[in-house]
Amino acid sequence: MKKLAGIVVFTVGLILLYGVSSLDDFPSWGTPDSPANKSPLSQYFIKNTIVDTEVPNMVTAVLADYRGYDTMFETVVIFVAGLGIFAVVRVFEHGGASRVVTADTKPDIIITNTCRLLIPLIQLFALYVLAHGHSSPGGGFQGGVIMGASFILVALAWDLDIALKRFSEKQAFICSGIGILIYAGFGLASVFLGEEFLNYGIIHKILPGVDSPEMARYYAMLGVEIGVMFTVTSIMFLIYGLLATRGKMTAGL
Amino acid sequence: MEEFIQSRFNYWIYVILMMIGLWGMISKNNLIKKLIGMSIFQTAIILFYVSVAVKSETANIPILPHHGHDYSPKIAFAHAVSDDHENGGHDDHAGHQAHPVGPKIPDPDGYANPLPHVLMLTAIVVGVATLGLALAITQKIYREYGTLEEDQLLEKVRADDHG
Amino acid sequence: MIFAFDFIILLFLIPVAIVALQLKDLLAAAMVFGIYSFLMCLLWAEMGAVDVAFTEAAVGAGVSAVFMIATIFNTKRNSSD
């Protein structure tokens, strides 16, 4: 088996190396003239995102506006992955006699006090990443992962039970559903106002204080990213809780 | 020669990393090792996409400098649309210095290609969700069979089938 | 988009990837995989893909290593190869 794997990997690698280095029409690294960089689509994005949406970060604009369907269903994929993990490993034990053995049941004083200091800053930073994702790197996915990591830090420093008191399993599932509903709600709002699904420009008719479709897109993107953040935060925390306790959702790592 | 290496080096490493991941997935015996191999394979493909998006050394990250309202929406929209259809070449310096007449239009060669970045950003996050699912299935397998080694697993599965 | 930087990180990546696959201690392998993700994050920041680098720093180097360690904690730490 190992020999066969070696032969397969070596052959495929040689063919690919030949493909990327000997063929003349393979574009070299960093050239602005490669077909991917000269494609009308990417040139359109670079020229027009600021005009269409007022968002300086092109990646956020393309992610949440031009490719809105893609991002929405990526969020659904994350939600379904969370549901799948729940379905695979969750066990319900009535009585609770058999607790999982943990390495150290008493929380360490230095670690808990450091975490007490750090966790508010981490959560504040997650919200900053979310809110400032329009003009600097960041957005809903990154902010959500950082926010989920702050809850994971609570579970690591104290206990999963303490973390579940602050953000229970049921609340986490409800939040992950709410995130997708927020995203789809922006799409449906634009449908009811007379545009296509996820074409946010028309929302300026109902948003107070917003008079142009461009600014409406700007704020709708922020709302959409908040929805993404809800889902990613709660699913990351749920995945950690389920994996660390073999699905018992108590004690654990 | 140096130029040739510079123009191809990223792609060579992408191929080598992808093959390391593939080799790990095929030949490793432990299921978690296979998952590490799968993640290496995935990052290799992301490396390929991001390498395609790189432009020359003068190109910027795909975030526009946005001081005040440099890019006036109404006029720029008409300008940009007509620009797309007729001639794309005459606004070369628009992204770098203030245009005397009319609004600024970002220079396509001055910024990295944002489209592969978007595709890969979502791929990474979905990748960690699927990695979590794979780890959950690994735990379930361990709970059922008590091992994560592929050969022992195959023996136990065959024994279950016959008995 | 500095080629020297790019070159050095890419050369580092290959031994790190091989070590992550060859270590017999799975906990160490997960940590080395975290190092691999962090090098990838540096590489993408260098190539101008700052959003991708940010995501990888949060997801690959942080959360996925934690998931792997959680699984190793609940299964077995040693691997046969």
PDB file of C-alpha atoms in Angstrom, chain A residues 75-245:
ATOM      1  CA  THR A  75     -23.229  29.887   6.346  1.00  0.00           C
ATOM      2  CA  VAL A  76     -25.845  27.195   5.877  1.00  0.00           C
ATOM      3  CA  VAL A  77     -23.038  24.669   5.344  1.00  0.00           C
ATOM      4  CA  ILE A  78     -21.507  25.651   8.681  1.00  0.00           C
ATOM      5  CA  PHE A  79     -24.903  25.331  10.358  1.00  0.00           C
ATOM      6  CA  VAL A  80     -25.460  21.893   8.825  1.00  0.00           C
ATOM      7  CA  ALA A  81     -21.966  20.810   9.874  1.00  0.00           C
ATOM      8  CA  GLY A  82     -22.856  21.773  13.445  1.00  0.00           C
ATOM      9  CA  LEU A  83     -26.095  19.797  13.208  1.00  0.00           C
ATOM     10  CA  GLY A  84     -24.191  16.841  11.759  1.00  0.00           C
ATOM     11  CA  ILE A  85     -21.672  16.825  14.606  1.00  0.00           C
ATOM     12  CA  PHE A  86     -24.534  17.019  17.068  1.00  0.00           C
ATOM     13  CA  ALA A  87     -26.237  14.078  15.375  1.00  0.00           C
ATOM     14  CA  VAL A  88     -23.065  12.004  15.272  1.00  0.00           C
ATOM     15  CA  VAL A  89     -21.589  12.369  18.749  1.00  0.00           C
ATOM     16  CA  ARG A  90     -24.261  13.717  21.119  1.00  0.00           C
ATOM     17  CA  VAL A  91     -25.277  11.263  23.840  1.00  0.00           C
ATOM     18  CA  PHE A  92     -27.881  11.890  26.511  1.00  0.00           C
ATOM     19  CA  GLU A  93     -27.170  10.184  29.806  1.00  0.00           C
ATOM     20  CA  HIS A  94     -29.856  10.399  32.441  1.00  0.00           C
ATOM     21  CA  GLY A  95     -28.684  10.305  36.029  1.00  0.00           C
ATOM     22  CA  GLY A  96     -25.292  11.802  35.267  1.00  0.00           C
ATOM     23  CA  ALA A  97     -23.403   9.269  37.392  1.00  0.00           C
ATOM     24  CA  SER A  98     -20.522   8.755  34.978  1.00  0.00           C
ATOM     25  CA  ARG A  99     -18.733  12.065  34.694  1.00  0.00           C
ATOM     26  CA  VAL A 100     -15.875  12.286  32.270  1.00  0.00           C
ATOM     27  CA  VAL A 101     -12.561  12.224  34.093  1.00  0.00           C
ATOM     28  CA  THR A 102     -10.770  15.530  33.676  1.00  0.00           C
ATOM     29  CA  ALA A 103      -7.092  16.204  34.085  1.00  0.00           C
ATOM     30  CA  ASP A 104      -7.534  18.782  36.813  1.00  0.00           C
ATOM     31  CA  THR A 105     -10.958  19.542  38.181  1.00  0.00           C
ATOM     32  CA  LYS A 106     -10.006  22.634  40.173  1.00  0.00           C
ATOM     33  CA  PRO A 107      -9.423  25.732  38.002  1.00  0.00           C
ATOM     34  CA  ASP A 108      -6.013  27.300  38.344  1.00  0.00           C
ATOM     35  CA  ILE A 109      -6.049  30.762  39.930  1.00  0.00           C
ATOM     36  CA  ILE A 110      -3.459  32.322  37.623  1.00  0.00           C
ATOM     37  CA  ILE A 111      -5.158  31.048  34.472  1.00  0.00           C
ATOM     38  CA  THR A 112      -8.638  32.050  35.541  1.00  0.00           C
ATOM     39  CA  ASN A 113      -7.617  35.540  36.560  1.00  0.00           C
ATOM     40  CA  THR A 114      -5.690  36.081  33.326  1.00  0.00           C
ATOM     41  CA  CYS A 115      -8.704  34.908  31.361  1.00  0.00           C
ATOM     42  CA  ARG A 116     -10.972  37.178  33.347  1.00  0.00           C
ATOM     43  CA  LEU A 117      -8.779  40.031  32.136  1.00  0.00           C
ATOM     44  CA  LEU A 118      -8.411  38.834  28.552  1.00  0.00           C
ATOM     45  CA  ILE A 119     -11.868  37.609  27.588  1.00  0.00           C
ATOM     46  CA  PRO A 120     -13.591  41.025  27.519  1.00  0.00           C
ATOM     47  CA  LEU A 121     -10.773  42.351  25.346  1.00  0.00           C
ATOM     48  CA  ILE A 122     -11.055  39.366  22.997  1.00  0.00           C
ATOM     49  CA  GLN A 123     -14.793  39.872  22.663  1.00  0.00           C
ATOM     50  CA  LEU A 124     -14.357  43.597  22.098  1.00  0.00           C
ATOM     51  CA  PHE A 125     -11.787  42.841  19.432  1.00  0.00           C
ATOM     52  CA  ALA A 126     -14.191  40.398  17.786  1.00  0.00           C
ATOM     53  CA  LEU A 127     -16.844  43.108  17.604  1.00  0.00           C
ATOM     54  CA  TYR A 128     -14.262  45.549  16.227  1.00  0.00           C
ATOM     55  CA  VAL A 129     -13.265  43.068  13.543  1.00  0.00           C
ATOM     56  CA  LEU A 130     -16.916  42.678  12.618  1.00  0.00           C
ATOM     57  CA  ALA A 131     -17.754  46.359  12.568  1.00  0.00           C
ATOM     58  CA  HIS A 132     -14.551  47.509  10.910  1.00  0.00           C
ATOM     59  CA  GLY A 133     -14.547  44.781   8.284  1.00  0.00           C
ATOM     60  CA  HIS A 134     -15.660  47.274   5.662  1.00  0.00           C
ATOM     61  CA  SER A 135     -12.463  49.290   5.613  1.00  0.00           C
ATOM     62  CA  SER A 136      -9.870  46.880   7.010  1.00  0.00           C
ATOM     63  CA  PRO A 137      -9.384  43.118   6.914  1.00  0.00           C
ATOM     64  CA  GLY A 138     -12.101  41.377   8.836  1.00  0.00           C
ATOM     65  CA  GLY A 139     -15.760  40.554   8.676  1.00  0.00           C
ATOM     66  CA  GLY A 140     -18.332  38.173   9.990  1.00  0.00           C
ATOM     67  CA  PHE A 141     -16.393  34.937   9.622  1.00  0.00           C
ATOM     68  CA  GLN A 142     -13.267  36.176  11.378  1.00  0.00           C
ATOM     69  CA  GLY A 143     -15.166  38.031  14.085  1.00  0.00           C
ATOM     70  CA  GLY A 144     -17.349  34.995  14.662  1.00  0.00           C
ATOM     71  CA  VAL A 145     -14.399  32.677  15.028  1.00  0.00           C
ATOM     72  CA  ILE A 146     -12.698  35.050  17.501  1.00  0.00           C
ATOM     73  CA  MET A 147     -15.916  35.403  19.495  1.00  0.00           C
ATOM     74  CA  GLY A 148     -16.355  31.627  19.547  1.00  0.00           C
ATOM     75  CA  ALA A 149     -12.744  31.274  20.660  1.00  0.00           C
ATOM     76  CA  SER A 150     -13.463  33.530  23.636  1.00  0.00           C
ATOM     77  CA  PHE A 151     -16.202  31.142  24.808  1.00  0.00           C
ATOM     78  CA  ILE A 152     -13.869  28.210  24.184  1.00  0.00           C
ATOM     79  CA  LEU A 153     -11.326  30.000  26.379  1.00  0.00           C
ATOM     80  CA  VAL A 154     -13.899  30.163  29.192  1.00  0.00           C
ATOM     81  CA  ALA A 155     -14.458  26.431  28.809  1.00  0.00           C
ATOM     82  CA  LEU A 156     -10.724  25.713  28.818  1.00  0.00           C
ATOM     83  CA  ALA A 157      -9.858  27.919  31.769  1.00  0.00           C
ATOM     84  CA  TRP A 158     -12.723  26.994  34.065  1.00  0.00           C
ATOM     85  CA  ASP A 159     -14.976  24.184  32.929  1.00  0.00           C
ATOM     86  CA  LEU A 160     -17.428  23.519  30.147  1.00  0.00           C
ATOM     87  CA  ASP A 161     -20.268  23.743  32.665  1.00  0.00           C
ATOM     88  CA  ILE A 162     -19.320  27.337  33.544  1.00  0.00           C
ATOM     89  CA  ALA A 163     -19.201  28.223  29.861  1.00  0.00           C
ATOM     90  CA  LEU A 164     -22.550  26.537  29.261  1.00  0.00           C
ATOM     91  CA  LYS A 165     -24.078  28.618  32.044  1.00  0.00           C
ATOM     92  CA  ARG A 166     -23.210  31.722  30.000  1.00  0.00           C
ATOM     93  CA  PHE A 167     -24.036  30.313  26.582  1.00  0.00           C
ATOM     94  CA  SER A 168     -26.067  27.132  26.785  1.00  0.00           C
ATOM     95  CA  GLU A 169     -26.413  24.501  24.104  1.00  0.00           C
ATOM     96  CA  LYS A 170     -29.987  25.476  23.362  1.00  0.00           C
ATOM     97  CA  GLN A 171     -29.094  29.164  23.114  1.00  0.00           C
ATOM     98  CA  ALA A 172     -26.222  28.291  20.793  1.00  0.00           C
ATOM     99  CA  PHE A 173     -28.492  26.412  18.411  1.00  0.00           C
ATOM    100  CA  ILE A 174     -31.086  29.164  18.491  1.00  0.00           C
ATOM    101  CA  CYS A 175     -28.391  31.771  17.770  1.00  0.00           C
ATOM    102  CA  SER A 176     -27.031  29.815  14.852  1.00  0.00           C
ATOM    103  CA  GLY A 177     -30.507  29.624  13.355  1.00  0.00           C
ATOM    104  CA  ILE A 178     -31.075  33.323  13.995  1.00  0.00           C
ATOM    105  CA  GLY A 179     -27.893  34.142  12.093  1.00  0.00           C
ATOM    106  CA  ILE A 180     -29.133  32.472   8.930  1.00  0.00           C
ATOM    107  CA  LEU A 181     -32.549  34.079   9.390  1.00  0.00           C
ATOM    108  CA  ILE A 182     -30.931  37.525   9.656  1.00  0.00           C
ATOM    109  CA  TYR A 183     -29.057  36.864   6.413  1.00  0.00           C
ATOM    110  CA  ALA A 184     -32.118  35.564   4.609  1.00  0.00           C
ATOM    111  CA  GLY A 185     -34.188  38.365   6.122  1.00  0.00           C
ATOM    112  CA  PHE A 186     -32.117  40.989   4.336  1.00  0.00           C
ATOM    113  CA  GLY A 187     -32.623  39.039   1.128  1.00  0.00           C
ATOM    114  CA  LEU A 188     -36.353  38.768   1.686  1.00  0.00           C
ATOM    115  CA  ALA A 189     -36.638  42.452   2.601  1.00  0.00           C
ATOM    116  CA  SER A 190     -35.198  43.357  -0.774  1.00  0.00           C
ATOM    117  CA  VAL A 191     -37.631  40.945  -2.433  1.00  0.00           C
ATOM    118  CA  PHE A 192     -40.622  42.545  -0.728  1.00  0.00           C
ATOM    119  CA  LEU A 193     -39.431  46.009  -1.729  1.00  0.00           C
ATOM    120  CA  GLY A 194     -39.380  44.989  -5.382  1.00  0.00           C
ATOM    121  CA  GLU A 195     -35.850  43.836  -6.168  1.00  0.00           C
ATOM    122  CA  GLU A 196     -34.142  40.479  -6.545  1.00  0.00           C
ATOM    123  CA  PHE A 197     -33.231  38.312  -3.564  1.00  0.00           C
ATOM    124  CA  LEU A 198     -30.128  39.735  -1.814  1.00  0.00           C
ATOM    125  CA  ASN A 199     -30.045  42.844  -4.012  1.00  0.00           C
ATOM    126  CA  TYR A 200     -29.772  45.215  -1.078  1.00  0.00           C
ATOM    127  CA  GLY A 201     -29.797  48.561  -2.864  1.00  0.00           C
ATOM    128  CA  ILE A 202     -33.549  48.962  -2.534  1.00  0.00           C
ATOM    129  CA  ILE A 203     -33.442  48.783   1.288  1.00  0.00           C
ATOM    130  CA  HIS A 204     -32.682  52.514   1.432  1.00  0.00           C
ATOM    131  CA  LYS A 205     -36.443  53.033   1.186  1.00  0.00           C
ATOM    132  CA  ILE A 206     -37.013  51.674   4.686  1.00  0.00           C
ATOM    133  CA  LEU A 207     -33.697  52.362   6.445  1.00  0.00           C
ATOM    134  CA  PRO A 208     -33.961  55.675   8.320  1.00  0.00           C
ATOM    135  CA  GLY A 209     -31.233  58.176   7.567  1.00  0.00           C
ATOM    136  CA  VAL A 210     -30.014  56.427   4.438  1.00  0.00           C
ATOM    137  CA  ASP A 211     -30.841  58.144   1.187  1.00  0.00           C
ATOM    138  CA  SER A 212     -28.752  56.417  -1.474  1.00  0.00           C
ATOM    139  CA  PRO A 213     -28.706  52.767  -2.615  1.00  0.00           C
ATOM    140  CA  GLU A 214     -24.927  52.706  -2.142  1.00  0.00           C
ATOM    141  CA  MET A 215     -25.125  53.470   1.559  1.00  0.00           C
ATOM    142  CA  ALA A 216     -28.025  51.016   1.846  1.00  0.00           C
ATOM    143  CA  ARG A 217     -25.728  48.318   0.465  1.00  0.00           C
ATOM    144  CA  TYR A 218     -23.071  49.365   2.970  1.00  0.00           C
ATOM    145  CA  TYR A 219     -25.378  48.960   5.949  1.00  0.00           C
ATOM    146  CA  ALA A 220     -27.090  45.839   4.618  1.00  0.00           C
ATOM    147  CA  MET A 221     -23.650  44.234   4.289  1.00  0.00           C
ATOM    148  CA  LEU A 222     -22.983  45.037   7.929  1.00  0.00           C
ATOM    149  CA  GLY A 223     -26.272  43.396   8.871  1.00  0.00           C
ATOM    150  CA  VAL A 224     -25.489  40.343   6.806  1.00  0.00           C
ATOM    151  CA  GLU A 225     -22.076  40.024   8.448  1.00  0.00           C
ATOM    152  CA  ILE A 226     -23.749  40.196  11.862  1.00  0.00           C
ATOM    153  CA  GLY A 227     -25.894  37.241  10.804  1.00  0.00           C
ATOM    154  CA  VAL A 228     -22.814  35.322   9.706  1.00  0.00           C
ATOM    155  CA  MET A 229     -21.158  36.121  13.028  1.00  0.00           C
ATOM    156  CA  PHE A 230     -24.081  34.737  15.043  1.00  0.00           C
ATOM    157  CA  THR A 231     -23.921  31.433  13.200  1.00  0.00           C
ATOM    158  CA  VAL A 232     -20.138  31.042  13.235  1.00  0.00           C
ATOM    159  CA  THR A 233     -19.793  31.970  16.927  1.00  0.00           C
ATOM    160  CA  SER A 234     -22.369  29.520  18.157  1.00  0.00           C
ATOM    161  CA  ILE A 235     -21.353  26.674  15.858  1.00  0.00           C
ATOM    162  CA  MET A 236     -17.657  26.988  16.775  1.00  0.00           C
ATOM    163  CA  PHE A 237     -18.521  26.847  20.468  1.00  0.00           C
ATOM    164  CA  LEU A 238     -20.879  23.901  19.942  1.00  0.00           C
ATOM    165  CA  ILE A 239     -18.298  21.947  17.949  1.00  0.00           C
ATOM    166  CA  TYR A 240     -15.744  22.453  20.698  1.00  0.00           C
ATOM    167  CA  GLY A 241     -18.189  21.423  23.412  1.00  0.00           C
ATOM    168  CA  LEU A 242     -19.282  18.292  21.590  1.00  0.00           C
ATOM    169  CA  LEU A 243     -15.763  17.210  20.609  1.00  0.00           C
ATOM    170  CA  ALA A 244     -14.173  17.863  24.015  1.00  0.00           C
ATOM    171  CA  THR A 245     -16.708  15.852  25.996  1.00  0.00           C
TER     172      THR A 245
END
